[in-house]
């Protein structure tokens, strides 16, 4: 199993969460909530209103998200779904654990420290104009920004 930190449309309550819970895609077990140790610029870009964490550590905010443990099948599914490595690249980042909320109470399932290394889909293939967009610290497709994510199926 692999730890993955999601900050965008894959979070619970967001438009692509159902892809994480669909057993056809593999397995994803919720572990808890966290935020990036480093600051990053998180923007909503392109006509489909897609959240992008630009891989520029030190700029922007600590980004809030959710930690999941996923199997190899789900990781492969997510790589393909997220257009990795063209649109996003999957890299390892250190995440500060805010709440360890998983159902797994076994010693191995519990967080021993207050940080954890996770895969994250961030991007270096961004448009320079994106640097001028507002930087978010937490993504919500349905937020007051009005930039609701446009589903893949509706494009
Ligand atoms: N999906 C991935 C990256 C951005 C997005 O919308 C995520 O939720 O972390």
Short mmCIF file of N, CA and C and ligand atoms in Angstrom, two decimals:
data_model
loop_
_atom_site.label_atom_id
_atom_site.label_comp_id
_atom_site.label_asym_id
_atom_site.label_seq_id
_atom_site.Cartn_x
_atom_site.Cartn_y
_atom_site.Cartn_z
N UNK A 1 0.84 -1.20 0.00
CA UNK A 1 0.00 0.00 0.00
C UNK A 1 0.88 1.25 0.00
N UNK A 2 0.32 2.33 -0.53
CA UNK A 2 1.07 3.59 -0.66
C UNK A 2 0.26 4.73 -0.03
N UNK A 3 0.95 5.66 0.63
CA UNK A 3 0.26 6.84 1.17
C UNK A 3 0.14 7.88 0.08
N UNK A 4 -1.05 8.45 -0.02
CA UNK A 4 -1.27 9.51 -0.99
C UNK A 4 -2.03 10.64 -0.31
N UNK A 5 -1.63 11.87 -0.62
CA UNK A 5 -2.27 13.06 -0.07
C UNK A 5 -3.04 13.71 -1.21
N UNK A 6 -4.35 13.85 -1.03
CA UNK A 6 -5.16 14.50 -2.07
C UNK A 6 -5.66 15.84 -1.54
N UNK A 7 -5.63 16.84 -2.41
CA UNK A 7 -5.97 18.21 -2.00
C UNK A 7 -7.05 18.83 -2.89
N UNK A 8 -7.45 18.10 -3.94
CA UNK A 8 -8.35 18.69 -4.93
C UNK A 8 -9.65 17.94 -5.08
N UNK A 9 -9.96 17.60 -6.32
CA UNK A 9 -11.26 17.00 -6.62
C UNK A 9 -11.41 15.57 -6.09
N UNK A 10 -10.31 14.97 -5.61
CA UNK A 10 -10.40 13.60 -5.08
C UNK A 10 -10.81 13.56 -3.60
N UNK A 11 -10.87 14.72 -2.95
CA UNK A 11 -11.23 14.74 -1.52
C UNK A 11 -12.69 14.34 -1.33
N UNK A 12 -12.99 13.88 -0.15
CA UNK A 12 -14.36 13.55 0.22
C UNK A 12 -15.24 14.79 0.01
N UNK A 13 -16.36 14.60 -0.68
CA UNK A 13 -17.29 15.71 -0.94
C UNK A 13 -16.98 16.49 -2.20
N UNK A 14 -15.90 16.14 -2.88
CA UNK A 14 -15.51 16.85 -4.10
C UNK A 14 -15.83 15.97 -5.33
N UNK A 15 -15.82 16.58 -6.53
CA UNK A 15 -16.39 15.92 -7.71
C UNK A 15 -15.79 14.57 -8.12
N UNK A 16 -14.55 14.28 -7.77
CA UNK A 16 -13.98 12.99 -8.19
C UNK A 16 -13.78 12.00 -7.04
N UNK A 17 -14.37 12.31 -5.89
CA UNK A 17 -14.22 11.42 -4.74
C UNK A 17 -14.74 10.01 -5.07
N UNK A 18 -15.82 9.95 -5.85
CA UNK A 18 -16.42 8.64 -6.18
C UNK A 18 -15.42 7.71 -6.87
N UNK A 19 -14.39 8.30 -7.49
CA UNK A 19 -13.39 7.45 -8.18
C UNK A 19 -12.49 6.75 -7.16
N UNK A 20 -12.37 7.36 -5.98
CA UNK A 20 -11.56 6.77 -4.90
C UNK A 20 -12.32 5.65 -4.21
N UNK A 21 -13.64 5.73 -4.24
CA UNK A 21 -14.45 4.75 -3.51
C UNK A 21 -14.97 3.64 -4.42
N UNK A 22 -14.68 3.73 -5.72
CA UNK A 22 -15.16 2.71 -6.66
C UNK A 22 -14.21 1.51 -6.62
N UNK A 23 -14.68 0.36 -6.12
CA UNK A 23 -13.79 -0.81 -5.99
C UNK A 23 -13.22 -1.27 -7.33
N UNK A 24 -13.87 -0.90 -8.43
CA UNK A 24 -13.34 -1.27 -9.76
C UNK A 24 -11.97 -0.62 -10.01
N UNK A 25 -11.73 0.52 -9.34
CA UNK A 25 -10.46 1.23 -9.53
C UNK A 25 -9.36 0.75 -8.59
N UNK A 26 -9.74 -0.04 -7.59
CA UNK A 26 -8.77 -0.49 -6.60
C UNK A 26 -9.24 -0.10 -5.21
N UNK A 27 -8.27 -0.04 -4.30
CA UNK A 27 -8.62 0.18 -2.89
C UNK A 27 -8.03 1.50 -2.39
N UNK A 28 -8.83 2.26 -1.64
CA UNK A 28 -8.34 3.49 -0.99
C UNK A 28 -8.92 3.52 0.42
N UNK A 29 -8.05 3.59 1.41
CA UNK A 29 -8.49 3.62 2.81
C UNK A 29 -8.15 4.99 3.39
N UNK A 30 -9.18 5.68 3.90
CA UNK A 30 -8.97 7.00 4.50
C UNK A 30 -8.14 6.87 5.77
N UNK A 31 -7.12 7.70 5.91
CA UNK A 31 -6.24 7.64 7.07
C UNK A 31 -6.38 8.87 7.97
N UNK A 32 -6.60 10.02 7.37
CA UNK A 32 -6.71 11.22 8.18
C UNK A 32 -6.58 12.47 7.33
N UNK A 33 -6.57 13.60 8.04
CA UNK A 33 -6.42 14.87 7.33
C UNK A 33 -5.04 15.43 7.62
N UNK A 34 -4.58 16.29 6.72
CA UNK A 34 -3.25 16.87 6.90
C UNK A 34 -3.08 18.12 6.09
N UNK A 35 -1.87 18.65 6.14
CA UNK A 35 -1.54 19.76 5.26
C UNK A 35 -0.05 19.70 4.93
N UNK A 36 0.30 20.28 3.81
CA UNK A 36 1.69 20.20 3.36
C UNK A 36 2.61 20.92 4.35
N UNK A 37 3.76 20.34 4.63
CA UNK A 37 4.74 20.98 5.50
C UNK A 37 5.25 22.26 4.85
N UNK A 38 5.48 22.17 3.54
CA UNK A 38 5.95 23.34 2.78
C UNK A 38 4.75 24.11 2.25
N UNK A 39 4.99 25.36 1.89
CA UNK A 39 3.95 26.15 1.24
C UNK A 39 4.03 25.91 -0.27
N UNK A 40 2.87 25.93 -0.91
CA UNK A 40 2.81 25.80 -2.37
C UNK A 40 1.71 26.71 -2.90
N UNK A 41 1.84 27.16 -4.16
CA UNK A 41 0.74 27.88 -4.78
C UNK A 41 -0.29 26.90 -5.34
N UNK A 42 -1.52 26.97 -4.83
CA UNK A 42 -2.63 26.14 -5.32
C UNK A 42 -3.61 27.07 -6.03
N UNK A 43 -3.86 26.78 -7.30
CA UNK A 43 -4.74 27.64 -8.09
C UNK A 43 -5.82 26.80 -8.79
N UNK A 44 -6.86 27.48 -9.24
CA UNK A 44 -7.88 26.85 -10.10
C UNK A 44 -7.65 27.42 -11.49
N UNK A 45 -7.38 26.53 -12.46
CA UNK A 45 -6.98 27.00 -13.78
C UNK A 45 -7.68 26.22 -14.90
N UNK A 46 -7.52 26.72 -16.09
CA UNK A 46 -8.07 26.15 -17.32
C UNK A 46 -9.59 26.29 -17.35
N UNK A 47 -10.17 26.08 -18.54
CA UNK A 47 -11.61 26.32 -18.66
C UNK A 47 -12.44 25.31 -17.87
N UNK A 48 -11.83 24.19 -17.53
CA UNK A 48 -12.55 23.17 -16.74
C UNK A 48 -12.45 23.42 -15.23
N UNK A 49 -11.80 24.53 -14.84
CA UNK A 49 -11.64 24.88 -13.41
C UNK A 49 -10.98 23.75 -12.61
N UNK A 50 -9.79 23.41 -13.03
CA UNK A 50 -9.05 22.30 -12.42
C UNK A 50 -8.09 22.83 -11.36
N UNK A 51 -8.07 22.21 -10.16
CA UNK A 51 -7.10 22.64 -9.15
C UNK A 51 -5.70 22.10 -9.47
N UNK A 52 -4.74 22.98 -9.39
CA UNK A 52 -3.34 22.60 -9.63
C UNK A 52 -2.48 23.09 -8.48
N UNK A 53 -1.75 22.18 -7.86
CA UNK A 53 -0.73 22.55 -6.90
C UNK A 53 0.57 22.67 -7.70
N UNK A 54 1.03 23.92 -7.85
CA UNK A 54 2.25 24.11 -8.63
C UNK A 54 3.45 23.76 -7.75
N UNK A 55 4.36 23.02 -8.32
CA UNK A 55 5.48 22.51 -7.53
C UNK A 55 6.55 23.60 -7.33
N UNK A 56 6.17 24.61 -6.55
CA UNK A 56 7.08 25.72 -6.26
C UNK A 56 7.10 25.88 -4.73
N UNK A 57 7.87 25.02 -4.03
CA UNK A 57 7.87 25.09 -2.57
C UNK A 57 8.32 26.45 -2.08
N UNK A 58 7.64 26.93 -1.02
CA UNK A 58 8.02 28.22 -0.42
C UNK A 58 7.12 29.36 -0.84
N UNK A 59 6.31 29.15 -1.88
CA UNK A 59 5.38 30.18 -2.35
C UNK A 59 3.96 29.70 -2.07
N UNK A 60 3.08 30.61 -1.64
CA UNK A 60 1.68 30.23 -1.42
C UNK A 60 1.40 29.87 0.02
N UNK A 61 0.65 28.79 0.20
CA UNK A 61 0.17 28.43 1.54
C UNK A 61 0.45 26.96 1.84
N UNK A 62 0.33 26.61 3.11
CA UNK A 62 0.27 25.19 3.48
C UNK A 62 -1.08 24.70 2.97
N UNK A 63 -1.08 23.59 2.25
CA UNK A 63 -2.29 23.14 1.57
C UNK A 63 -2.96 22.02 2.35
N UNK A 64 -4.25 22.19 2.59
CA UNK A 64 -5.02 21.20 3.35
C UNK A 64 -5.50 20.07 2.45
N UNK A 65 -5.56 18.87 3.01
CA UNK A 65 -6.06 17.74 2.21
C UNK A 65 -6.28 16.50 3.06
N UNK A 66 -6.42 15.38 2.37
CA UNK A 66 -6.73 14.10 3.03
C UNK A 66 -5.69 13.05 2.66
N UNK A 67 -5.39 12.20 3.63
CA UNK A 67 -4.39 11.15 3.44
C UNK A 67 -5.12 9.81 3.27
N UNK A 68 -4.75 9.09 2.23
CA UNK A 68 -5.31 7.76 1.98
C UNK A 68 -4.18 6.76 1.81
N UNK A 69 -4.49 5.53 2.16
CA UNK A 69 -3.60 4.43 1.83
C UNK A 69 -4.23 3.72 0.63
N UNK A 70 -3.50 3.64 -0.48
CA UNK A 70 -4.07 3.06 -1.70
C UNK A 70 -3.25 1.86 -2.16
N UNK A 71 -3.92 0.94 -2.82
CA UNK A 71 -3.18 -0.21 -3.36
C UNK A 71 -2.60 0.14 -4.74
N UNK A 72 -1.81 -0.78 -5.26
CA UNK A 72 -1.11 -0.56 -6.53
C UNK A 72 -2.12 -0.26 -7.66
N UNK A 73 -3.24 -0.99 -7.63
CA UNK A 73 -4.24 -0.81 -8.69
C UNK A 73 -4.81 0.60 -8.67
N UNK A 74 -5.15 1.11 -7.48
CA UNK A 74 -5.69 2.47 -7.36
C UNK A 74 -4.64 3.50 -7.77
N UNK A 75 -3.39 3.26 -7.39
CA UNK A 75 -2.32 4.20 -7.75
C UNK A 75 -2.19 4.29 -9.27
N UNK A 76 -2.24 3.13 -9.93
CA UNK A 76 -2.16 3.11 -11.39
C UNK A 76 -3.36 3.82 -12.01
N UNK A 77 -4.54 3.55 -11.44
CA UNK A 77 -5.75 4.22 -11.93
C UNK A 77 -5.59 5.74 -11.80
N UNK A 78 -5.16 6.19 -10.62
CA UNK A 78 -5.04 7.64 -10.37
C UNK A 78 -4.00 8.28 -11.29
N UNK A 79 -2.89 7.60 -11.51
CA UNK A 79 -1.87 8.12 -12.43
C UNK A 79 -2.49 8.40 -13.79
N UNK A 80 -3.26 7.44 -14.26
CA UNK A 80 -3.86 7.60 -15.58
C UNK A 80 -4.92 8.70 -15.56
N UNK A 81 -5.76 8.68 -14.52
CA UNK A 81 -6.84 9.66 -14.42
C UNK A 81 -6.28 11.08 -14.32
N UNK A 82 -5.20 11.26 -13.59
CA UNK A 82 -4.62 12.60 -13.38
C UNK A 82 -3.66 13.01 -14.51
N UNK A 83 -3.58 12.21 -15.54
CA UNK A 83 -2.71 12.56 -16.66
C UNK A 83 -1.25 12.67 -16.23
N UNK A 84 -0.84 11.73 -15.40
CA UNK A 84 0.53 11.70 -14.88
C UNK A 84 1.38 10.89 -15.86
N UNK A 85 2.50 11.40 -16.35
CA UNK A 85 3.27 12.56 -15.87
C UNK A 85 3.13 13.83 -16.72
N UNK A 86 2.14 13.93 -17.62
CA UNK A 86 2.07 15.12 -18.47
C UNK A 86 1.45 16.32 -17.75
N UNK A 87 0.24 16.09 -17.21
CA UNK A 87 -0.50 17.20 -16.60
C UNK A 87 -0.03 17.44 -15.17
N UNK A 88 0.08 16.36 -14.43
CA UNK A 88 0.62 16.39 -13.06
C UNK A 88 1.77 15.40 -13.00
N UNK A 89 2.64 15.62 -12.03
CA UNK A 89 3.66 14.63 -11.73
C UNK A 89 3.44 14.17 -10.28
N UNK A 90 3.61 12.88 -10.07
CA UNK A 90 3.43 12.33 -8.71
C UNK A 90 4.78 12.32 -8.01
N UNK A 91 4.89 13.13 -6.95
CA UNK A 91 6.14 13.21 -6.20
C UNK A 91 5.84 12.96 -4.73
N UNK A 92 6.89 12.74 -3.95
CA UNK A 92 6.71 12.51 -2.51
C UNK A 92 6.89 13.83 -1.77
N UNK A 93 5.92 14.14 -0.91
CA UNK A 93 6.02 15.35 -0.10
C UNK A 93 5.71 15.02 1.35
N UNK A 94 6.29 15.82 2.25
CA UNK A 94 6.03 15.60 3.67
C UNK A 94 4.75 16.33 4.09
N UNK A 95 3.89 15.58 4.76
CA UNK A 95 2.58 16.08 5.16
C UNK A 95 2.50 16.10 6.68
N UNK A 96 2.02 17.22 7.21
CA UNK A 96 1.77 17.34 8.65
C UNK A 96 0.39 16.76 8.91
N UNK A 97 0.31 15.82 9.84
CA UNK A 97 -0.97 15.18 10.15
C UNK A 97 -1.76 16.10 11.08
N UNK A 98 -3.00 16.39 10.70
CA UNK A 98 -3.86 17.23 11.54
C UNK A 98 -4.74 16.36 12.42
N UNK A 99 -5.41 15.39 11.77
CA UNK A 99 -6.27 14.48 12.52
C UNK A 99 -6.10 13.09 11.94
N UNK A 100 -5.79 12.13 12.79
CA UNK A 100 -5.64 10.75 12.31
C UNK A 100 -6.98 10.09 12.50
N UNK A 101 -7.74 10.01 11.43
CA UNK A 101 -9.14 9.65 11.58
C UNK A 101 -9.55 8.35 10.96
N UNK A 102 -8.57 7.53 10.56
CA UNK A 102 -8.91 6.28 9.90
C UNK A 102 -9.57 5.30 10.85
N UNK A 103 -10.17 4.25 10.28
CA UNK A 103 -10.84 3.24 11.09
C UNK A 103 -9.83 2.23 11.64
N UNK A 104 -8.63 2.23 11.04
CA UNK A 104 -7.62 1.25 11.38
C UNK A 104 -6.92 1.63 12.68
N UNK A 105 -7.21 0.91 13.75
CA UNK A 105 -6.63 1.24 15.05
C UNK A 105 -5.45 0.36 15.43
N UNK A 106 -5.06 -0.51 14.51
CA UNK A 106 -3.92 -1.37 14.81
C UNK A 106 -2.67 -0.51 14.94
N UNK A 107 -1.67 -0.99 15.71
CA UNK A 107 -0.47 -0.17 15.90
C UNK A 107 0.16 0.25 14.57
N UNK A 108 0.14 -0.64 13.57
CA UNK A 108 0.75 -0.30 12.28
C UNK A 108 -0.08 0.76 11.56
N UNK A 109 -1.37 0.81 11.85
CA UNK A 109 -2.24 1.74 11.15
C UNK A 109 -2.24 3.12 11.77
N UNK A 110 -1.73 3.22 12.96
CA UNK A 110 -1.75 4.49 13.69
C UNK A 110 -0.56 5.34 13.28
N UNK A 111 -0.73 6.65 13.36
CA UNK A 111 0.39 7.54 13.04
C UNK A 111 1.33 7.58 14.22
N UNK A 112 2.58 7.22 13.99
CA UNK A 112 3.57 7.22 15.07
C UNK A 112 4.17 8.62 15.25
N UNK A 113 4.18 9.38 14.19
CA UNK A 113 4.76 10.73 14.24
C UNK A 113 3.69 11.72 13.81
N UNK A 114 4.01 12.99 13.85
CA UNK A 114 2.98 13.92 13.37
C UNK A 114 3.22 14.39 11.94
N UNK A 115 4.16 13.75 11.26
CA UNK A 115 4.29 13.99 9.82
C UNK A 115 4.39 12.64 9.11
N UNK A 116 4.10 12.66 7.83
CA UNK A 116 4.11 11.43 7.05
C UNK A 116 4.47 11.79 5.60
N UNK A 117 5.22 10.92 4.94
CA UNK A 117 5.54 11.16 3.54
C UNK A 117 4.47 10.55 2.66
N UNK A 118 4.00 11.31 1.72
CA UNK A 118 2.90 10.86 0.86
C UNK A 118 3.20 11.22 -0.59
N UNK A 119 2.60 10.45 -1.49
CA UNK A 119 2.59 10.87 -2.89
C UNK A 119 1.61 12.03 -3.03
N UNK A 120 1.94 12.97 -3.89
CA UNK A 120 1.06 14.12 -4.18
C UNK A 120 1.14 14.39 -5.68
N UNK A 121 -0.02 14.70 -6.29
CA UNK A 121 -0.02 15.12 -7.69
C UNK A 121 0.14 16.64 -7.75
N UNK A 122 1.37 17.07 -8.07
CA UNK A 122 1.62 18.51 -8.25
C UNK A 122 2.10 18.67 -9.69
N UNK A 123 2.34 19.92 -10.09
CA UNK A 123 2.75 20.11 -11.48
C UNK A 123 3.87 21.12 -11.64
N UNK A 124 4.75 20.81 -12.59
CA UNK A 124 5.74 21.78 -13.05
C UNK A 124 5.38 22.21 -14.47
N UNK A 125 4.34 21.55 -15.04
CA UNK A 125 3.94 21.90 -16.41
C UNK A 125 2.76 22.87 -16.37
N UNK A 126 2.97 24.03 -15.71
CA UNK A 126 1.90 25.03 -15.59
C UNK A 126 2.18 26.19 -16.55
N UNK A 127 1.14 26.96 -16.81
CA UNK A 127 1.27 28.17 -17.64
C UNK A 127 1.77 29.30 -16.75
N UNK A 128 2.70 30.13 -17.23
CA UNK A 128 3.21 31.23 -16.40
C UNK A 128 2.10 32.14 -15.85
N UNK A 129 0.99 32.30 -16.60
CA UNK A 129 -0.11 33.18 -16.12
C UNK A 129 -0.74 32.65 -14.83
N UNK A 130 -0.64 31.36 -14.62
CA UNK A 130 -1.27 30.79 -13.42
C UNK A 130 -0.68 31.39 -12.15
N UNK A 131 0.55 31.88 -12.25
CA UNK A 131 1.20 32.48 -11.08
C UNK A 131 0.47 33.74 -10.62
N UNK A 132 -0.36 34.31 -11.50
CA UNK A 132 -1.10 35.53 -11.15
C UNK A 132 -2.49 35.23 -10.60
N UNK A 133 -2.87 33.97 -10.56
CA UNK A 133 -4.20 33.60 -10.05
C UNK A 133 -4.17 33.62 -8.52
N UNK A 134 -5.33 33.72 -7.87
CA UNK A 134 -5.36 33.68 -6.40
C UNK A 134 -4.85 32.33 -5.88
N UNK A 135 -4.06 32.37 -4.84
CA UNK A 135 -3.53 31.15 -4.21
C UNK A 135 -4.45 30.71 -3.07
N UNK A 136 -4.92 29.48 -3.13
CA UNK A 136 -5.83 28.94 -2.12
C UNK A 136 -5.03 28.17 -1.07
N UNK A 137 -5.61 27.96 0.10
CA UNK A 137 -4.96 27.04 1.05
C UNK A 137 -5.76 25.76 1.22
N UNK A 138 -6.98 25.79 0.69
CA UNK A 138 -7.85 24.63 0.77
C UNK A 138 -8.79 24.69 -0.42
N UNK A 139 -8.90 23.58 -1.14
CA UNK A 139 -9.73 23.58 -2.35
C UNK A 139 -11.14 23.13 -2.04
N UNK A 140 -12.11 23.88 -2.60
CA UNK A 140 -13.50 23.45 -2.57
C UNK A 140 -14.12 23.84 -3.91
N UNK A 141 -14.49 22.83 -4.69
CA UNK A 141 -15.07 23.09 -6.01
C UNK A 141 -16.30 23.99 -5.92
N UNK A 142 -17.00 23.89 -4.77
CA UNK A 142 -18.28 24.60 -4.63
C UNK A 142 -18.13 25.89 -3.82
N UNK A 143 -16.88 26.39 -3.71
CA UNK A 143 -16.61 27.58 -2.90
C UNK A 143 -17.13 28.87 -3.51
N UNK A 144 -16.94 29.98 -2.78
CA UNK A 144 -17.49 31.28 -3.19
C UNK A 144 -16.79 31.83 -4.44
N UNK A 145 -15.67 31.20 -4.85
CA UNK A 145 -14.98 31.65 -6.07
C UNK A 145 -15.84 31.42 -7.31
N UNK A 146 -16.82 30.51 -7.21
CA UNK A 146 -17.73 30.25 -8.34
C UNK A 146 -17.12 29.44 -9.48
N UNK A 147 -15.91 28.93 -9.28
CA UNK A 147 -15.22 28.19 -10.35
C UNK A 147 -15.43 26.69 -10.17
N UNK A 148 -16.65 26.25 -10.33
CA UNK A 148 -17.01 24.85 -10.12
C UNK A 148 -16.33 23.97 -11.17
N UNK A 149 -15.75 22.90 -10.71
CA UNK A 149 -15.04 21.94 -11.58
C UNK A 149 -15.98 21.35 -12.63
N UNK A 150 -15.52 21.28 -13.85
CA UNK A 150 -16.33 20.69 -14.92
C UNK A 150 -15.90 19.24 -15.12
N UNK A 151 -16.85 18.35 -14.86
CA UNK A 151 -16.58 16.91 -14.91
C UNK A 151 -16.05 16.48 -16.26
N UNK A 152 -15.17 15.51 -16.23
CA UNK A 152 -14.59 14.94 -17.44
C UNK A 152 -15.70 14.55 -18.42
N UNK A 153 -16.77 13.96 -17.88
CA UNK A 153 -17.86 13.45 -18.72
C UNK A 153 -18.67 14.59 -19.36
N UNK A 154 -18.57 15.81 -18.83
CA UNK A 154 -19.35 16.93 -19.35
C UNK A 154 -18.56 17.83 -20.31
N UNK A 155 -17.33 17.43 -20.62
CA UNK A 155 -16.49 18.31 -21.45
C UNK A 155 -16.76 18.11 -22.94
N1 LIG B 1 -7.02 15.68 -8.14
C1 LIG B 1 -5.83 15.44 -7.39
C2 LIG B 1 -4.88 16.48 -7.87
C3 LIG B 1 -5.76 17.61 -8.23
C4 LIG B 1 -7.10 17.01 -8.41
O1 LIG B 1 -8.13 17.56 -8.68
C5 LIG B 1 -6.13 15.63 -5.93
O2 LIG B 1 -7.31 15.76 -5.54
O3 LIG B 1 -5.19 15.65 -5.13
#
